[in-house]
Each structure stands twice: as C-alpha cells, then as structure tokens.
Coordinates of C-alpha atoms in Angstrom, one line a residue:
M1 CA 29.9 11.2 12.5
P2 CA 30.9 10.7 16.5
V3 CA 28.6 9.0 18.4
A4 CA 28.1 12.0 20.7
R5 CA 26.2 13.4 17.5
Y6 CA 23.9 10.5 17.5
F7 CA 22.2 11.1 20.7
V8 CA 22.2 15.0 20.4
T9 CA 19.8 14.3 17.6
L10 CA 17.6 11.4 19.0
F11 CA 17.1 13.2 22.6
L12 CA 17.0 16.6 20.7
L13 CA 13.7 15.0 18.7
L14 CA 12.5 13.3 21.7
G15 CA 12.1 17.0 22.9
V16 CA 10.3 18.4 20.5
L17 CA 8.3 16.0 20.2
Y18 CA 7.1 16.1 23.7
A19 CA 6.6 20.1 24.1
A20 CA 4.8 19.8 21.1
L21 CA 2.7 17.0 22.9
F22 CA 2.7 18.9 26.5
L23 CA 2.3 22.7 25.3
G24 CA 0.2 22.3 22.4
N25 CA -3.7 22.0 23.2
G26 CA -5.7 19.1 23.8
S27 CA -5.4 15.4 26.2
N28 CA -2.4 14.4 26.6
A29 CA -3.4 10.7 25.9
P30 CA -4.1 9.0 22.7
R31 CA -7.9 9.3 21.1
L32 CA -9.4 5.8 21.6
G33 CA -11.3 4.3 19.2
L34 CA -14.9 2.4 18.5
D35 CA -13.9 -1.1 20.3
L36 CA -11.7 0.8 23.6
R37 CA -13.9 3.5 24.7
G38 CA -17.0 2.9 22.9
G39 CA -19.3 4.7 20.4
T40 CA -22.0 4.0 18.3
T41 CA -22.5 2.1 15.1
V42 CA -25.1 2.7 12.7
T43 CA -26.5 1.0 9.7
L44 CA -28.2 2.3 6.9
R45 CA -30.8 0.5 4.2
A46 CA -31.0 1.8 1.3
L47 CA -34.9 1.6 0.1
T48 CA -35.6 1.3 -4.3
E49 CA -39.2 1.5 -5.6
S50 CA -38.7 -2.1 -7.0
G51 CA -37.7 -4.2 -3.8
D52 CA -34.2 -5.1 -5.6
A53 CA -31.0 -3.5 -4.5
P54 CA -29.8 0.1 -5.7
N55 CA -27.2 0.5 -8.2
A56 CA -23.8 -0.3 -6.9
Q57 CA -22.4 3.2 -8.0
D58 CA -25.1 5.1 -6.4
L59 CA -24.8 3.5 -3.3
Q60 CA -20.8 4.3 -3.5
V61 CA -21.9 8.1 -4.2
A62 CA -24.1 7.9 -1.1
R63 CA -21.6 6.5 1.1
Q64 CA -19.2 8.9 0.0
I65 CA -21.6 12.3 1.2
I66 CA -22.4 10.5 4.6
E67 CA -18.6 10.6 4.9
D68 CA -18.3 13.6 3.3
R69 CA -21.2 14.9 6.2
V70 CA -19.7 13.0 9.4
N71 CA -16.1 14.8 8.3
G72 CA -17.9 17.6 8.5
L73 CA -19.4 17.6 12.3
G74 CA -15.7 16.8 12.8
V75 CA -16.2 13.8 14.4
A76 CA -12.8 11.9 15.0
S77 CA -11.9 8.6 13.2
A78 CA -15.2 7.5 12.5
E79 CA -15.4 5.1 9.4
V80 CA -18.2 5.3 6.8
T81 CA -18.1 1.6 4.7
T82 CA -20.4 -0.2 2.7
E83 CA -21.8 -3.5 3.5
G84 CA -23.3 -6.2 1.0
D85 CA -25.4 -4.7 -1.6
R86 CA -27.6 -2.2 -0.1
N87 CA -26.0 -1.3 3.1
I88 CA -23.7 1.6 4.8
V89 CA -22.5 1.2 8.6
I90 CA -21.1 4.2 10.6
S91 CA -18.8 3.6 13.1
V92 CA -18.2 6.7 15.5
P93 CA -16.0 6.7 18.6
G94 CA -17.1 8.2 21.9
E95 CA -20.4 10.3 22.1
G96 CA -21.3 11.7 18.4
G97 CA -23.6 8.1 17.6
E98 CA -26.6 10.9 18.2
Q99 CA -25.7 13.3 15.6
V100 CA -24.5 10.4 13.3
K101 CA -28.2 8.8 13.6
Q102 CA -29.4 11.9 11.4
L103 CA -27.1 11.9 8.6
G104 CA -29.3 8.7 6.8
A105 CA -31.3 11.9 6.3
T106 CA -31.4 12.4 2.2
A107 CA -31.6 16.4 2.6
L108 CA -33.3 17.2 -0.2
L109 CA -33.6 21.2 -0.3
E110 CA -37.0 22.5 -1.9
L111 CA -38.7 26.2 -2.0
R112 CA -42.3 25.7 -2.5
P113 CA -45.0 28.4 -2.7
V114 CA -47.6 28.3 0.0
V115 CA -51.2 27.4 -0.8
L116 CA -52.6 26.9 2.0
D117 CA -51.3 27.2 5.7
P118 CA -52.6 25.9 8.7
Q119 CA -54.5 28.6 9.2
T120 CA -56.8 28.6 6.5
L121 CA -56.4 24.5 6.6
G122 CA -58.1 24.2 10.5
A123 CA -55.6 21.8 10.9
A124 CA -53.0 23.2 13.0
T125 CA -51.6 20.0 14.6
G126 CA -48.4 20.7 15.0
S127 CA -46.1 19.7 17.8
G128 CA -45.7 22.7 20.0
D129 CA -43.0 24.4 18.3
P130 CA -42.6 28.0 17.6
S131 CA -44.3 29.3 14.5
A132 CA -42.7 28.9 11.5
T133 CA -44.5 32.0 9.8
G134 CA -41.9 34.8 9.7
E135 CA -40.4 37.6 6.6
V136 CA -38.0 37.5 3.7
A137 CA -36.1 40.4 4.4
P138 CA -32.4 41.8 3.5
A139 CA -30.4 41.0 6.2
D140 CA -27.7 43.6 7.8
P141 CA -24.9 43.2 5.2
N142 CA -22.7 45.2 8.4
A143 CA -23.4 41.8 11.2
P144 CA -22.5 39.3 9.7
A145 CA -23.2 36.2 11.6
D146 CA -20.3 35.0 13.9
P147 CA -20.1 30.7 13.7
N148 CA -18.5 30.4 17.2
A149 CA -20.6 32.6 18.9
P150 CA -22.6 31.1 21.7
A151 CA -26.6 31.4 22.3
D152 CA -27.6 33.5 25.2
P153 CA -30.7 32.8 26.6
N154 CA -31.4 35.5 28.7
A155 CA -30.0 38.1 26.2
P156 CA -33.2 40.5 25.8
A157 CA -35.5 40.0 22.0
D158 CA -35.5 43.0 20.1
P159 CA -38.7 44.4 19.3
N160 CA -37.5 45.1 15.7
A161 CA -35.8 41.8 15.5
P162 CA -38.0 39.6 12.5
A163 CA -40.0 36.7 14.0
T164 CA -38.2 33.2 14.9
G165 CA -38.2 31.2 12.0
E166 CA -38.1 33.8 9.6
P167 CA -35.4 33.0 6.8
T168 CA -33.8 36.7 5.8
A169 CA -30.9 37.1 3.0
Q170 CA -28.0 39.6 1.9
P171 CA -29.2 40.8 -1.1
A172 CA -26.7 43.0 -3.5
A173 CA -26.8 46.3 -3.6
A174 CA -27.1 46.7 -7.2
D175 CA -30.3 44.3 -7.5
Q176 CA -33.2 45.8 -5.4
T177 CA -35.8 47.1 -8.1
A178 CA -37.7 44.3 -9.3
N179 CA -37.2 43.6 -13.2
A180 CA -37.7 40.4 -13.6
R181 CA -40.9 38.7 -15.1
P182 CA -43.0 37.6 -12.3
L183 CA -44.4 33.5 -12.2
P184 CA -47.9 33.2 -12.9
P185 CA -50.0 32.4 -9.2
L186 CA -50.9 29.1 -8.8
A187 CA -54.5 29.8 -8.1
Q188 CA -54.2 30.8 -12.6
T189 CA -52.5 28.1 -13.8
E190 CA -54.2 25.2 -14.7
A191 CA -53.8 21.6 -13.2
P192 CA -53.3 18.4 -15.3
A193 CA -56.3 16.7 -15.2
S194 CA -57.3 14.2 -12.8
D195 CA -58.9 10.8 -12.7
T196 CA -59.0 11.3 -9.1
P197 CA -63.1 12.0 -8.1
A198 CA -63.7 15.3 -5.9
T199 CA -64.5 15.6 -2.6
D200 CA -68.4 15.0 -2.2
A201 CA -69.0 17.7 0.6
P202 CA -69.6 21.2 -1.0
A203 CA -66.8 23.3 -1.0
T204 CA -66.9 26.4 1.5
E205 CA -65.8 29.5 -0.1
T206 CA -63.1 31.8 1.5
P207 CA -61.6 35.0 1.0
A208 CA -58.0 35.1 -1.0
T209 CA -56.8 37.3 1.7
D210 CA -57.2 34.9 4.4
A211 CA -55.2 32.5 3.2
P212 CA -51.3 34.4 1.8
A213 CA -50.8 32.6 -1.8
T214 CA -47.9 32.7 -3.1
D215 CA -49.3 35.3 -5.9
G216 CA -52.7 36.5 -6.2
A217 CA -56.3 34.6 -5.3
T218 CA -56.4 30.7 -4.2
E219 CA -59.1 28.3 -4.8
P220 CA -60.7 27.7 -2.0
P221 CA -59.8 25.0 1.0
A222 CA -61.7 21.8 0.6
T223 CA -63.7 21.2 3.9
G224 CA -65.9 18.6 5.0
D225 CA -64.9 14.8 5.0
P226 CA -62.5 14.9 1.8
A227 CA -63.1 11.8 -0.3
A228 CA -60.1 12.5 -2.4
P229 CA -58.1 9.2 -2.6
N230 CA -55.3 9.2 0.1
P231 CA -51.9 7.4 -1.5
T232 CA -50.6 6.4 1.5
E233 CA -54.0 5.2 3.3
S234 CA -52.7 1.7 3.9
A235 CA -49.5 2.8 5.0
A236 CA -47.8 3.5 8.3
P237 CA -48.6 7.5 9.1
T238 CA -46.5 10.1 7.1
Q239 CA -45.2 13.3 7.7
S240 CA -45.6 14.6 3.9
I241 CA -47.4 13.2 1.2
P242 CA -46.4 13.9 -2.7
L243 CA -49.1 14.5 -5.3
G244 CA -48.1 14.7 -8.4
A245 CA -50.3 16.1 -10.5
A246 CA -52.9 16.8 -8.0
T247 CA -55.2 19.7 -7.7
Q248 CA -55.4 21.8 -5.3
E249 CA -58.9 20.9 -3.6
E250 CA -57.2 17.2 -3.5
A251 CA -54.3 18.3 -1.7
A252 CA -56.1 19.8 1.0
A253 CA -58.3 16.4 1.6
I254 CA -55.4 14.5 1.4
A255 CA -53.6 17.0 4.1
A256 CA -56.1 16.2 6.4
Q257 CA -54.9 12.5 6.5
L258 CA -51.2 13.2 7.6
D259 CA -50.8 12.7 11.1
C260 CA -48.3 15.3 12.0
T261 CA -46.9 13.8 15.5
V262 CA -44.8 10.8 14.2
A263 CA -41.2 11.4 13.7
N264 CA -39.6 11.3 10.4
L265 CA -38.5 8.0 9.7
N266 CA -36.2 8.8 6.7
A267 CA -38.2 6.7 4.5
T268 CA -38.6 9.9 2.6
P269 CA -40.8 9.5 -0.8
P270 CA -40.0 10.9 -4.5
G271 CA -40.7 14.6 -4.5
A272 CA -43.8 16.0 -6.0
E273 CA -43.5 18.4 -9.2
Q274 CA -47.0 19.7 -8.8
Y275 CA -49.0 20.3 -5.3
M276 CA -48.0 18.4 -2.2
A277 CA -48.9 18.3 1.7
A278 CA -46.7 18.5 4.2
C279 CA -46.2 19.3 7.6
G280 CA -44.4 21.7 9.5
P281 CA -43.6 22.8 12.9
D282 CA -46.9 24.8 13.4
G283 CA -49.6 22.4 11.2
K284 CA -50.3 21.5 8.1
Y285 CA -49.8 23.2 5.0
V286 CA -50.3 22.7 0.8
L287 CA -47.5 23.7 -1.4
G288 CA -47.3 24.0 -4.9
P289 CA -45.0 23.4 -7.9
V290 CA -41.2 23.3 -6.9
L291 CA -39.3 26.7 -7.5
I292 CA -35.7 25.8 -6.0
K293 CA -34.5 22.6 -5.7
G294 CA -31.4 21.4 -3.4
T295 CA -29.7 20.3 -6.4
Q296 CA -29.3 24.6 -7.2
V297 CA -27.5 25.2 -3.4
K298 CA -24.0 26.2 -4.2
D299 CA -23.0 26.5 -0.6
A300 CA -24.1 26.5 2.7
S301 CA -23.4 27.4 6.3
S302 CA -24.3 28.0 9.9
G303 CA -23.6 30.0 12.5
Y304 CA -24.8 32.6 15.1
D305 CA -26.8 35.9 14.7
T306 CA -25.1 38.4 17.3
Q307 CA -27.1 41.4 16.1
T308 CA -30.9 40.6 15.5
G309 CA -30.8 37.7 17.7
Q310 CA -32.7 34.9 15.7
G311 CA -30.4 32.5 17.1
W312 CA -28.2 30.1 14.8
I313 CA -29.2 29.9 11.4
V314 CA -28.2 28.9 8.0
S315 CA -27.2 30.8 5.6
V316 CA -28.1 29.5 2.1
E317 CA -26.2 30.5 -1.6
F318 CA -27.6 29.0 -5.0
D319 CA -26.1 29.1 -7.8
N320 CA -26.3 31.1 -11.2
A321 CA -29.8 29.9 -12.7
G322 CA -31.3 29.0 -8.4
S323 CA -30.2 32.5 -8.0
T324 CA -31.9 34.1 -11.0
T325 CA -34.9 32.3 -10.1
W326 CA -35.4 33.1 -6.6
A327 CA -34.5 37.0 -7.5
N328 CA -37.4 36.6 -9.8
Y329 CA -40.0 35.0 -7.9
T330 CA -39.5 37.2 -4.6
G331 CA -39.4 40.0 -6.4
A332 CA -43.1 39.3 -8.3
N333 CA -44.9 38.2 -5.3
V334 CA -44.1 40.3 -1.8
G335 CA -46.0 39.8 0.5
A336 CA -46.5 36.1 -0.4
R337 CA -45.3 33.2 2.1
V338 CA -42.6 30.7 0.8
A339 CA -41.7 27.5 2.0
F340 CA -38.4 26.0 2.6
T341 CA -39.1 21.9 2.5
L342 CA -36.2 19.8 3.6
D343 CA -36.7 15.7 2.6
Q344 CA -40.4 17.2 2.3
Q345 CA -41.3 18.7 5.8
V346 CA -41.5 22.6 6.3
L347 CA -38.7 24.2 7.7
T348 CA -40.2 27.4 7.7
A349 CA -43.0 29.3 6.0
P350 CA -42.1 33.3 6.2
V351 CA -43.4 36.1 4.3
I352 CA -41.3 37.6 1.5
Q353 CA -40.7 41.5 1.8
Q354 CA -39.0 42.4 -0.8
R355 CA -36.5 41.1 -3.9
I356 CA -33.7 38.8 -2.7
S357 CA -30.9 38.0 -5.4
G358 CA -28.2 37.4 -2.3
P359 CA -28.0 34.8 0.1
T360 CA -30.8 33.4 2.0
Q361 CA -30.6 32.8 5.7
I362 CA -32.9 30.3 7.4
T363 CA -33.6 30.5 10.6
G364 CA -35.6 28.5 13.0
Q365 CA -35.6 27.0 16.1
F366 CA -31.9 25.5 15.4
T367 CA -29.2 25.0 17.9
Q368 CA -25.4 24.7 16.9
E369 CA -25.8 21.0 16.6
T370 CA -29.1 21.1 14.2
S371 CA -27.8 24.0 12.3
T372 CA -24.2 22.6 11.8
N373 CA -25.7 19.4 10.5
L374 CA -28.6 21.4 8.3
A375 CA -25.9 23.4 6.3
N376 CA -23.1 19.8 6.2
S377 CA -26.5 18.2 4.5
L378 CA -27.2 21.1 1.9
K379 CA -23.4 22.1 1.2
Y380 CA -22.4 18.4 0.3
G381 CA -24.9 17.5 -1.3
A382 CA -28.6 15.2 -1.5
L383 CA -28.6 11.8 -0.9
P384 CA -29.3 10.0 -4.2
L385 CA -31.1 7.1 -2.1
T386 CA -33.5 7.0 -0.1
F387 CA -32.2 5.0 3.8
T388 CA -34.1 3.9 6.6
Q389 CA -32.1 2.7 9.9
S390 CA -31.8 -0.9 10.4
E391 CA -29.7 -0.9 13.1
A392 CA -28.2 1.3 15.7
R393 CA -25.6 -0.5 18.1
T394 CA -24.1 1.3 21.1
V395 CA -20.6 0.0 22.2
S396 CA -20.6 0.7 26.3
A397 CA -17.0 2.1 27.6
T398 CA -16.8 -0.5 29.9
L399 CA -16.5 -3.3 27.3
G400 CA -13.9 -0.8 25.6
L401 CA -12.3 -1.1 28.5
G402 CA -12.0 -4.4 29.4
Q403 CA -10.7 -5.1 25.7
L404 CA -7.8 -2.5 26.7
Q405 CA -6.8 -4.1 29.6
A406 CA -7.1 -7.9 27.4
G407 CA -4.6 -5.8 24.6
L408 CA -2.4 -4.4 27.0
I409 CA -1.7 -7.3 29.0
A410 CA -1.4 -9.2 25.6
G411 CA 1.5 -6.6 24.8
A412 CA 3.1 -6.5 28.3
I413 CA 3.6 -10.4 28.1
G414 CA 4.9 -9.7 25.2
I415 CA 7.5 -7.7 26.2
G416 CA 8.2 -9.7 28.7
L417 CA 9.3 -12.5 27.0
V418 CA 11.8 -10.5 25.2
V419 CA 13.4 -8.5 27.9
L420 CA 13.7 -12.4 29.6
Y421 CA 15.5 -13.7 26.2
C422 CA 17.6 -10.4 25.7
L423 CA 19.0 -10.3 29.1
I424 CA 20.0 -13.8 29.6
Y425 CA 21.7 -14.6 26.2
Y426 CA 22.7 -10.7 25.4
R427 CA 23.4 -9.6 29.4
V428 CA 24.7 -6.2 29.0
L429 CA 23.4 -6.1 25.3
G430 CA 20.4 -7.3 26.4
I431 CA 19.9 -4.0 28.6
V432 CA 20.3 -2.3 25.7
T433 CA 17.9 -3.4 23.8
I434 CA 15.8 -2.8 27.3
I435 CA 16.3 0.3 27.0
S436 CA 16.0 0.6 22.9
L437 CA 12.5 -0.6 22.9
A438 CA 11.8 2.2 25.9
L439 CA 13.2 4.8 23.5
S440 CA 11.1 3.1 20.8
A441 CA 8.2 3.2 22.6
A442 CA 8.5 6.8 23.8
L443 CA 8.6 8.3 20.4
V444 CA 5.3 5.9 19.3
Y445 CA 3.7 7.5 22.4
A446 CA 4.5 10.6 21.5
V447 CA 3.4 10.4 17.8
L448 CA 0.6 8.6 19.2
V449 CA -0.9 11.3 20.6
L450 CA 0.1 14.1 17.8
L451 CA -1.4 12.5 15.3
G452 CA -4.7 12.0 17.2
R453 CA -5.0 15.7 17.7
G454 CA -4.2 16.5 13.9
I455 CA -5.9 14.0 12.2
G456 CA -7.8 12.2 14.3
L457 CA -5.7 9.0 14.2
T458 CA -7.6 7.0 17.2
L459 CA -6.3 3.6 19.0
T460 CA -8.2 0.4 17.8
L461 CA -7.7 -3.2 19.3
S462 CA -6.2 -3.7 16.2
G463 CA -4.2 -1.0 16.5
I464 CA -2.8 -1.9 19.3
A465 CA -2.3 -5.8 17.5
G466 CA 0.4 -3.8 15.3
F467 CA 2.3 -2.3 18.0
I468 CA 2.4 -5.9 19.7
V469 CA 3.9 -7.4 16.0
A470 CA 6.2 -4.7 15.7
I471 CA 8.4 -5.5 19.3
G472 CA 8.8 -8.4 17.8
I473 CA 9.9 -6.6 13.9
T474 CA 12.5 -3.6 17.0
A475 CA 14.2 -6.8 18.9
D476 CA 15.2 -8.5 15.7
S477 CA 16.9 -5.9 14.4
F478 CA 18.8 -6.0 17.6
V479 CA 18.8 -9.5 17.2
V480 CA 20.6 -9.4 13.5
F481 CA 23.1 -6.7 14.5
F482 CA 24.2 -8.5 17.9
E483 CA 24.6 -11.9 15.5
R484 CA 26.7 -10.4 12.8
L485 CA 28.7 -8.5 16.0
K486 CA 29.1 -12.1 17.5
D487 CA 30.2 -13.6 14.0
E488 CA 33.1 -11.1 13.8
V489 CA 34.6 -11.6 17.3
R490 CA 34.6 -15.5 16.4
E491 CA 36.4 -14.4 13.8
G492 CA 39.6 -13.2 16.5
R493 CA 38.6 -9.5 16.0
S494 CA 38.8 -7.7 19.1
M495 CA 35.5 -5.8 20.2
R496 CA 36.1 -2.4 18.5
S497 CA 37.5 -3.2 15.2
A498 CA 34.1 -6.1 14.9
V499 CA 31.4 -3.9 15.7
P500 CA 31.9 -1.5 12.8
R501 CA 31.9 -4.6 10.1
A502 CA 28.9 -6.1 12.1
W503 CA 27.4 -2.9 12.0
T504 CA 28.1 -2.9 8.0
R505 CA 27.0 -6.2 7.1
A506 CA 23.5 -5.8 9.5
K507 CA 22.5 -3.0 7.8
R508 CA 21.8 -3.8 4.9
T509 CA 19.7 -6.8 6.4
I510 CA 17.8 -4.4 8.5
L511 CA 17.1 -2.4 5.7
S512 CA 15.6 -4.9 3.8
A513 CA 13.6 -6.7 6.5
D514 CA 11.9 -3.0 7.5
A515 CA 11.5 -2.3 4.0
V516 CA 9.5 -5.3 3.2
S517 CA 7.7 -4.9 6.5
F518 CA 6.9 -1.1 5.2
L519 CA 5.1 -2.7 2.0
A520 CA 3.1 -4.7 3.4
A521 CA 2.1 -2.3 5.7
A522 CA 1.3 0.0 2.7
I523 CA -0.5 -2.3 0.8
L524 CA -2.5 -3.6 3.7
Y525 CA -3.4 0.6 4.3
F526 CA -4.7 1.6 0.6
L527 CA -6.1 -1.5 -0.4
T528 CA -8.0 -2.5 3.1
V529 CA -10.5 -0.6 5.4
G530 CA -11.9 -0.8 9.0
E531 CA -9.9 -2.4 11.4
V532 CA -7.1 -3.6 8.9
R533 CA -6.7 -0.4 8.2
G534 CA -5.6 0.4 11.8
F535 CA -3.2 -2.6 12.5
A536 CA -1.5 -1.3 8.8
F537 CA -0.9 2.6 10.2
T538 CA 0.8 1.2 13.2
L539 CA 2.6 -1.5 11.5
G540 CA 4.1 1.0 9.8
L541 CA 4.1 3.5 12.0
S542 CA 6.6 1.0 14.1
T543 CA 9.0 0.0 11.5
V544 CA 9.8 3.3 10.6
L545 CA 10.3 4.4 14.4
D546 CA 12.2 1.0 14.9
L547 CA 14.7 2.7 12.3
V548 CA 15.0 5.6 14.0
I549 CA 15.5 3.9 17.3
V550 CA 18.3 1.4 15.8
F551 CA 20.6 4.4 13.3
L552 CA 20.6 6.9 16.4
F553 CA 20.6 4.6 19.8
T554 CA 21.3 0.9 19.6
H555 CA 24.5 1.1 16.9
P556 CA 25.6 4.1 18.4
I557 CA 25.6 3.0 22.5
V558 CA 27.1 -0.6 21.4
S559 CA 29.9 1.4 19.3
W560 CA 30.2 3.3 22.4
L561 CA 30.9 0.5 24.6
S562 CA 33.3 -1.3 22.6
R563 CA 35.9 1.2 23.8
F564 CA 36.0 -0.2 26.9
S565 CA 37.9 -3.2 27.7
W566 CA 35.8 -5.0 30.0
F567 CA 33.1 -4.9 27.9
S568 CA 35.2 -7.3 25.8
S569 CA 34.7 -9.7 28.6
P570 CA 32.6 -12.9 27.8
L571 CA 30.6 -12.8 31.3
V572 CA 30.0 -8.9 30.3
S573 CA 29.1 -9.0 26.4
G574 CA 27.1 -12.1 26.3
L575 CA 29.3 -13.1 23.4
G576 CA 31.4 -15.4 25.3
R577 CA 31.2 -18.6 23.5
G578 CA 32.4 -16.6 20.6
N579 CA 35.3 -15.3 22.3
H580 CA 35.9 -18.5 23.6
G581 CA 36.3 -19.7 20.4
A582 CA 38.3 -17.7 19.0
T583 CA 41.1 -18.1 21.9
E584 CA 41.2 -21.7 21.4
R585 CA 41.8 -20.9 17.3
A586 CA 44.3 -18.4 18.3
G587 CA 46.3 -21.2 21.4
S588 CA 45.8 -24.1 18.2
K589 CA 48.0 -21.8 16.2
V590 CA 50.6 -20.7 18.5
D591 CA 51.1 -24.9 19.5
R592 CA 51.0 -25.4 15.5
A593 CA 53.5 -22.9 14.8
R594 CA 55.8 -24.2 18.1
S595 CA 55.9 -28.0 16.5
S596 CA 56.9 -26.2 13.3
R597 CA 59.9 -24.6 14.5
K598 CA 61.0 -27.3 16.8
K599 CA 60.4 -29.8 13.4
V600 CA 63.0 -27.4 11.5
A601 CA 65.2 -27.5 14.2
G602 CA 65.5 -31.0 14.3
A603 CA 65.8 -31.4 10.9
A604 CA 69.0 -28.7 10.7
A605 CA 70.3 -30.5 13.9
S606 CA 69.8 -33.7 12.2
E607 CA 71.7 -32.6 8.8
S608 CA 74.4 -31.4 10.7
A609 CA 74.8 -34.0 12.1
K610 CA 75.4 -35.9 9.3
E611 CA 77.9 -33.7 7.6
R612 CA 80.3 -33.7 10.3
A613 CA 80.6 -37.6 10.2
A614 CA 80.7 -37.5 6.5
A615 CA 83.7 -35.1 7.0
R616 CA 84.9 -37.5 10.0
R617 CA 85.3 -40.3 7.6
A618 CA 86.5 -38.4 4.2
A619 CA 89.3 -37.1 6.4
L620 CA 90.4 -40.7 8.0
K621 CA 90.4 -42.3 4.2
E622 CA 93.0 -39.4 2.7
G623 CA 94.9 -40.0 6.6

C-alpha cells in the first residue's frame, strides 16, 4: 500500500471525527466527572425491623432499581454502588445532586378509598398546597400529553377544566358501562376485633353526605380527646401511620396525632392492609384497605397536558389484574373519593366521575422534574427495602478544578520528559515521535468528547491517570520500531532496505504488547467498579488509538523519510552509532580482503621463483 494512502486514511478519520465534533449538538469540551467538576455523593442506609443487615439479594435489587431511576433522570456518569452490607452510594457529577437525593424513596404506590377527609376530621393542617380534591374523569383521547411542552404560568385557566390535583383517565371506548360487581361498602365491612380500648369521648353522629366515603355511608368520626393508643407515640413525628386491623374510629383518633408539617424522612413503615391515617397536601385523611398496589403498575410516564391546562401529569397504566380491579371499583363507586398514595402520603384524592378502564392520569402541583421523578419511581418499581439518607456530601467545583490542574501538570511533565528523551536520542525520529503523540492526543480528544455526548462518558482523575500511562505505552511502540531499525542498520543495510525489515520485526512486538495492555484494561473494566473502571476505559481506549497512529502515521512517515539520502546521515537520523559500526565493519572486511590478495600474490610469486631456479639448475646439469 503506498505511503500516501496511509496518510489519507488517517486524516480522513480525523476529519470525520472533528466534523462530528464541531457540527454536532453539545459542548466541544469533555464531560468532567464528580472529582473534577464537583457534584454530590448521597449515601442511603437500609433499615430493617430487626435492625440486622438486609438480605444481600434485596440490597442488589435496590441498587439496580435506584440505578435505573438515575438513568431515567438522564443524569450522565452517575455511579450507584453498594458499600458494606447495608449502604448504597450514589455519586452524581454536576448539578443533578438535588434530584438524586430523592431517589431513596421507596416509591410504594397504593390506591385506597377515602373514609374520612380533612374537612370531616376538622384537622386540615397541611402545608398550604392547593387542594388535593378533584374528579376522576375520562381524558380527551384526542389530546395526548406533550412531554416536551413548557409550562405557561400566564396561560388563562379553562373554567371547564378539572381542578388541579385530580387524576383523570383515558377509558377504552368499549368499556364505558359498569357491568362489574361492586365492592362492598367500607362502612358495612366488619372490622376485625381489636384489643385496643375505644375512645373515652362520645362519638358525634355525622351525616354520611358530609364525608364522601368510598361507597355509601361511613361510620361517624371520633371527636374529643382520643384515647386510642398511638403506635408511634414515643417516636419522632411522622406523616403516615399504618394501623393494621384498626377500626375506623381508631384511625380517626390516631389521625389527630399526625404531624403533617414534618418532612418525609424516607423511613417509611410497612404498609397497612386495613385502615390507615395519612397526610395529604390539604390535611389529614383516614383511608381504607388497599385497592391496587404499586406492583400492579405496568408502565408510567410524565407529560404536559396542553389541552386542559392541568400542567404536568403522570400517566399510570395497570396490569390486567389492576385494570380489572380499578374498572370495577370506579364503576361501582361513582361519586366517592379515592386516594393515590406514594410512600404512604396522599398525593391526591379526587372524586370518581365514572367507570375508568384505561390508563389513569395523576395530576397535582407537579413540575417537569417532580413528574419525571414520580414516573420513573413508579415505572422501575418500588424498592424492596426502606432507606434513610445517612450522608449527603457535595464536592465543590473549585476543589475539582484544582485536582484537574494537578492532573494536567503531571501529564505535561510526563510528556515533556518523553519529548526531551526522543529529541536527544533519536533527533529527526524524535520529531516523528512528537508529531505522532500530537496526532494521538487529537484522536483521543475527539473520541472523548463524542463519547461524552453519546454515552455520557466523563473524564475523571483516574481517567487522566489512564491517559498518562498510555503516553508511555505509545512512546514504547515508537522505541521498539526505532531500535529494530537501528539493529538493521548495524547489520550494514541501507536505511531504505532496513525500514521494511525493521517494521516486520517490530510490528509483532507492538501488537503483542498492546494486546496485553488492552486485555488488562478489559479485565479491570469488567471486574471492578467506580474510578478503577474509568482508569481501565481510558487505558483501553488509548491502546487502540496507539495502534491507529503507529500503523497509519509512524511507520509510513519513516518509510517516506528513508527515501532521502540526507536521512541516512548519523547526525540526522539519530542512528549514528549503528551507521558508524556498520562502516567500521565494512572497512575491516575490505582490509582483510586486500591482505588476503597480497598474501596469495606473494605466495604465487615465490613459487614461480622457485620453479625458475630449479629449471636453471636442471639445465646446467644437462650441459
């Protein structure tokens, strides 16, 4: 293959890479990792009822779910690893840390009938958010949510649109009639017996119409000072209290002791299969048994409702069993309220308008970020463990910049030493080495930026260390080739004939060395996690690009230079010692040949003289 074709191939490759770099979307600089540009590290600690370490398999499942949630947020180069026997560590570079701090939520979605609402309980001590009341109604099938539409705070409100905070749905056209068997009313369901004494204060009768229960009349709420025991009386304030088999009166009594002003600590207690008291955006609720669990969620997505102006919504699709239960319940309980709870906190509690058999839309005071977080949490499943955030550490960008500068200084020193050695020892070949390293750096930079855009690859301190090590590997390839060339010249061959012979011998050594380096990098990448993987990736990438440079530039340029007579000069090529030794050996061979010829000529002359003397003596005797 002519030398020109190698150069054309190399520069065509560079042209394509840099065209994609400058003409594509995104930054033209590499993505920096957590240790270089700053970021957040969140440590989640698993909680168990016994206080012992959780099951290792459950911890791995939780780690995978959290990693899926992080990836669903589009956070680049986040690391989710286990630490010890109960910790999960999430590391996120840049400004995505606040989102990640919420990923430890269990994300246990439940649909429960509303037995007593804040108005009935008379304890609306919410946080001041808009009301969670609304309606469950079919959505317009011709008005799909736009996931990319921005919210317009100045848009006029539609007077016919449902109230903010209501879930709506898209029922199937064939499922508009309610033929399903209705569920029994909660108020008529016999509560299991409880050893807990009832309240001391007499209960006050309340009309059933004042408290929109799930179906029919409800039992009267308890008033006065509740005497029912509080299972969390000695613990810190909470936002939800599961009651197990508690009665409706006990649930109402315990609801009075809830503190809806504290933040959720992500230490969610186990769910209650019967009644429970929980907080919502507008106050306290008493909820009935679970209708549908989060494990029955088939898919979830977020989007912006551009038709009704409800803002950001979350669409939830149930599996077959969940869809059947939901359709039956909504068909049999039109006019009742149902609560959507996440991690035992009420998201919204709308009024059922008609039977719903299709996907259900959850609406509330969502932003794009919160709706995406909720959709991802529901989509990827509930965590098998409950976590509390034990540590949240932020690395400043200033510290990361200092580390980056230190790494670049170390790399510059290494490159400087390699360049100095090559110029002193190889001269013109040293210049070839410098140009080869520059082209290798150009390739590495372009590939690093493009991989950052494509797969979210980030440059970390360990990655910089991998590149610095790769400088030595690349320079070693040049040294192997040049030393083979020196050996050929010492054998007395001309520079032009020595180059192909030296390349044939050096090529096998270079391929073997780079194969070992790449294999080591691959083993490190697949068997390790975290920063070691970053080192292994950059080392493997640099090894591959080293082969590209050696085969497409270094060997062809040396072959081209060998055609010029001036390159054979010992002072120019840097192979002076080899050339001088070859000249001495060639001169000694000529001297030995001349000496041999002289000896042969002398021997022949002496033999001829002896023959002539013998002939003269014979002639004299005959005469």
